[in-house]
Amino acid sequence: MLYFALCFFFLLQIFTTTTTPTTPPPYRATDFILLNCGSSTNSTDSSHRSWDGDERSKYAPPNASTASSALQASSQHSSVNTVPYMTARVFHSQFTYTFPVLTGPKFIRLYFYPNTYSNYNTTQSFFSVSVNNFTLLNNFSAYLNSPSPSNPSFMKEYLINVEENQRIDLTFSPNQNSFAFINGIEIVSVPDKLYFMGNDVQIKFIDQSYYLQDDTVLENLYRLNVGGTNIEIQDDSGMFRAWYQDDDYIFGGDYGFNPHADDVRIHYTPQTPPYSAPEKVYTTSRTMANTSISLEWLFPVDSGFYYLHRFHFCEIQLEITKINHRVFEISIDNQTVDVGVDVIYWTGGTEIPIYKDYITWVPDDGRHGKKDLRLSLFPDLRTHPLYANALLNGLEIFKLSDQSRSLAAANPEPLPVEFDGESGLQPENEKKKKSRKPLVIIGSVIGVIALIIAAMSFLSFRSGTTNPTKSSWIPLSYVSGSTTRTSGSGSSLPSNLCKHFLLDEMKSATNNFNDNFVIGKGGFGNVYKGYIDNGATAVAIKRLNTSSNQGVHEFLTEINMLSKLRHLHLVSLLGYCDENGEMILVYEYMAHGTLREHLYNSENSLLPWKQRLQICIGAAKGLHYLHTSAKHTIIHRDVKSTNILLDEKWVAKVSDFGLSRVGPTGGLHTHVSTVVKGSFGYLDPEYYRRQQLTDKSDVYSFGVVLFEVLCARPPIIPSLPKEKVNLAEWAKLCFKKGTLEQTIIDPSLKDEIAPECLSKYIETALMCLRDRGTERPAMSDVVWSLEFAMQLQEAAEKRDVDVAMDIVGGGFSPLAKPSFPLLWNGGPNSTDHEEMFSGSSEAASRSKSSGFLSASASSSQKMNSGEVFSEILNPAGR
Ligand SMILES: *[C@@H]1O[C@H](CO)[C@@H](O)[C@H](O)[C@H]1NC(C)=O
Ligand SMILES: *[C@@H]1O[C@H](CO)[C@@H](O)[C@H](O)[C@H]1NC(C)=O
Ligand SMILES: *[C@@H]1O[C@H](CO)[C@@H](O)[C@H](O)[C@H]1NC(C)=O
Ligand SMILES: *[C@@H]1O[C@H](CO)[C@@H](O)[C@H](O)[C@H]1NC(C)=O
Ligand SMILES: *[C@@H]1O[C@H](CO)[C@@H](O)[C@H](O)[C@H]1NC(C)=O
Ligand SMILES: *[C@@H]1O[C@H](CO)[C@@H](O)[C@H](O)[C@H]1NC(C)=O
Ligand SMILES: *[C@@H]1O[C@H](CO)[C@@H](O)[C@H](O)[C@H]1NC(C)=O
């Protein structure tokens, strides 16, 4: 029975594939050139495309025959196509083909077959290729770049935007004492807005935006029909793009996939026109199977370039029909690039395709060598979607030309001689095209049902282990910095600074780690609230999973570093317990939780402006201490509003040094190179680009916190219109437009902030967010500016009181009208506010706390004491 079904399916496949060419493709190229280099006759390739020989071609220079030789390959691999690979043009000196074409974007495809052509053994060939003054290849060896010894031919695809009155000049330049060669050249025009969408269209770059300029050249590295089979060039939408199956790039998972369903009709839209990708791309997809917690792929790419990733999505699964059914997160190289991805939300329904672009930067290894780029899709459970799952239908990855207008990268290391199989490094692999997936056909229904059950069980599994909702009182992500220097003697800890607790004490403090005492959870383990000193002192007890990778040595090293940090505005590590294989950290307990839960999305009453400002000053002092007071600069790396905790007197304390790194020791080094860590919405873009960590990365994140405090909104709200999603960018944009005061400030603060205080505060926050770290202020300057803002606020309040007294006294004082420009004039009827706070009903029902005054007074007394401030007066060590 099954056998018949299979046969029938294959017949159907053959039938459909042989009949499809009769329907015209959705796009017809305006420029289409196929040049079979080294050939004197016209010929047809295996896809029935007709190639012109380049002998006496109008595209070649008149002296072509003296500058080059037309030659035949001396042997042929069975998997290599005759056209265009069996002939080559070999260049002894610089040689330029000139193609007159229309304005607009074009694909340029170069075909190489490393072989021996007469006396020219291409193992000895090194050359450069440029197009319109862009370097495509430099010191390039086709032999070393060949995908596999058994199938050495390959194609490289570039995308260039040809401007008015331009042509395509394609130049081959052999290295000294070497030669260049090419087997075939293809030029195909591309619809105007398909890849270059205009210089002012934003593309996501982590949580920032990137503008892909028209004068960039792109190189396509991967084009995949995710979860499907190979799509031949003649089945593309008119640009002859081949789409390959993604199996070779899947990393570590046994993933589900949706089979190609013939009854699915893809409804293209003006936003996603039919030529975006063929229907077959959108009718197959990969989703998560029962055992996986994410979808992951690994792609070898050249380091030191920006990459454009185009994700193709289309919901075709029966069960997924509504918004919030499937919501996921996209991360590239462990860095979140998008959250709250909901395809139905984007498209408005099922069977409607859409593609989204993201840019990432892959840091250079010093020679543009190969690196694995890791792409991950995770369920995003924050909005409690119906299914914990992720989806991808198609993927394109392009490398972007760099500032020196080059795409050139190092040659890969030579292939080992004994290596004889398929390397699978490059998608151009003829063998793969033949492979079919009979399994795909079997019971799409069964598959889908299993998947849903799986998804639901996964959902319950996830909600049981991680709970990112409530407050994270204490470091939730304990990751060792591991470059920490211990002073001489290994793990001997300063017992005067950091107490060694007994396991029994920990057990009695938490009622034997009773779940009722849990106040926070994370991948590292649980955080408990407990009482020590016979119930006299409340503490936060973090119990690390012994199964986590955290070694005991790193654990002790970390304690050694943290226990030496003592400051009013840092959460103190009180002690630890390492008995019986346990790894437990004991911190002071912070009664009022995180700063964030007093700003938005919580039931707490809102903090008044002066108290918010006081908290910012405190946190800034804590960071300043980290940066300057220890022997080595300590960079926090994860400054955010959930890592600023508030004690029972509302004193702000910086917490979570889990990601901290010890900074440079001085001298010429002003940064440390690290793998980028940090939180979405707070990450310093310069740090991400250059992978170089400085204390100014903390300053940037702190600038985001300052706006969070002022605007009472999260740093990222994915559902807002593009320009408002990222708070830092939105604030900068509003400032440029001069609308900052009117549009984004928390309406509940409207009557509280003195305009001159607001100006100073905004100026400080914007300086923290400057693009270049060197232009950002040091934390000491930030502390100073914020304290100044506080003085301005207090002066204004005092003046207001005086004015009121004057009025009461019947005198008309000229002070009744403020002499400074009135910055604040936004109102609750401003539309921006409505959008910003829609969805958080708390915003409407905000009320002011009454009992704050005494608390803030006591803490501000402490803050203003010279003891705290004196740190700033001693800038040594910076
Ligand atoms: C090859 O085809 C081109 C048009 O595509 C034509 O101009 C040329 O004469 C043909 N050459 C030969 C040798 O047939
Ligand atoms: C061929 O002509 C080009 C200019 O048209 C020149 O730069 C090049 O040196 C010439 N090559 C030979 C081998 O004569
Ligand atoms: C080409 O050169 C390589 C390395 O020098 C050598 O192993 C190979 O045999 C040569 N091929 C031919 C056909 O001479
Ligand atoms: C390439 O650069 C040269 C000199 O810089 C210039 O004359 C030429 O017009 C450029 N060509 C293109 C296609 O931009
Ligand atoms: C789902 O999980 C079960 C049990 O763990 C396993 O036997 C089965 O092969 C899995 N199915 C898929 C599609 O991974
Ligand atoms: C991403 O995380 C994985 C697992 O934690 C790690 O092995 C890998 O090196 C990380 N990659 C990058 C680029 O940070
Ligand atoms: C050219 O590439 C080869 C092979 O990767 C390398 O050994 C050589 O050093 C490179 N030459 C230059 C000038 O970069």
PDB file of C-alpha atoms and ligand atoms in Angstrom, residues 254 289-291, ligand 5:
ATOM      1  CA  ASP A 254      16.388  15.791  14.819  1.00  0.00           C
ATOM      2  CA  ALA A 289      10.367  18.100  16.703  1.00  0.00           C
ATOM      3  CA  ASN A 290       9.683  16.638  20.111  1.00  0.00           C
ATOM      4  CA  THR A 291      13.236  16.356  21.288  1.00  0.00           C
TER       5      THR A 291
HETATM    6  C1  LIG B   5       9.734  11.686  19.704  1.00  0.00           C
HETATM    7  O1  LIG B   5      10.117  11.177  20.973  1.00  0.00           O
HETATM    8  C2  LIG B   5      10.030   9.763  21.097  1.00  0.00           C
HETATM    9  C3  LIG B   5      10.374   9.398  22.516  1.00  0.00           C
HETATM   10  O2  LIG B   5      11.350  10.244  23.027  1.00  0.00           O
HETATM   11  C4  LIG B   5      10.962   9.094  20.077  1.00  0.00           C
HETATM   12  O3  LIG B   5      10.873   7.693  20.181  1.00  0.00           O
HETATM   13  C5  LIG B   5      10.555   9.540  18.683  1.00  0.00           C
HETATM   14  O4  LIG B   5      11.450   9.007  17.743  1.00  0.00           O
HETATM   15  C6  LIG B   5      10.563  11.067  18.595  1.00  0.00           C
HETATM   16  N1  LIG B   5      10.072  11.473  17.309  1.00  0.00           N
HETATM   17  C7  LIG B   5      10.704  12.348  16.543  1.00  0.00           C
HETATM   18  C8  LIG B   5      10.044  12.690  15.265  1.00  0.00           C
HETATM   19  O5  LIG B   5      11.758  12.833  16.877  1.00  0.00           O
END
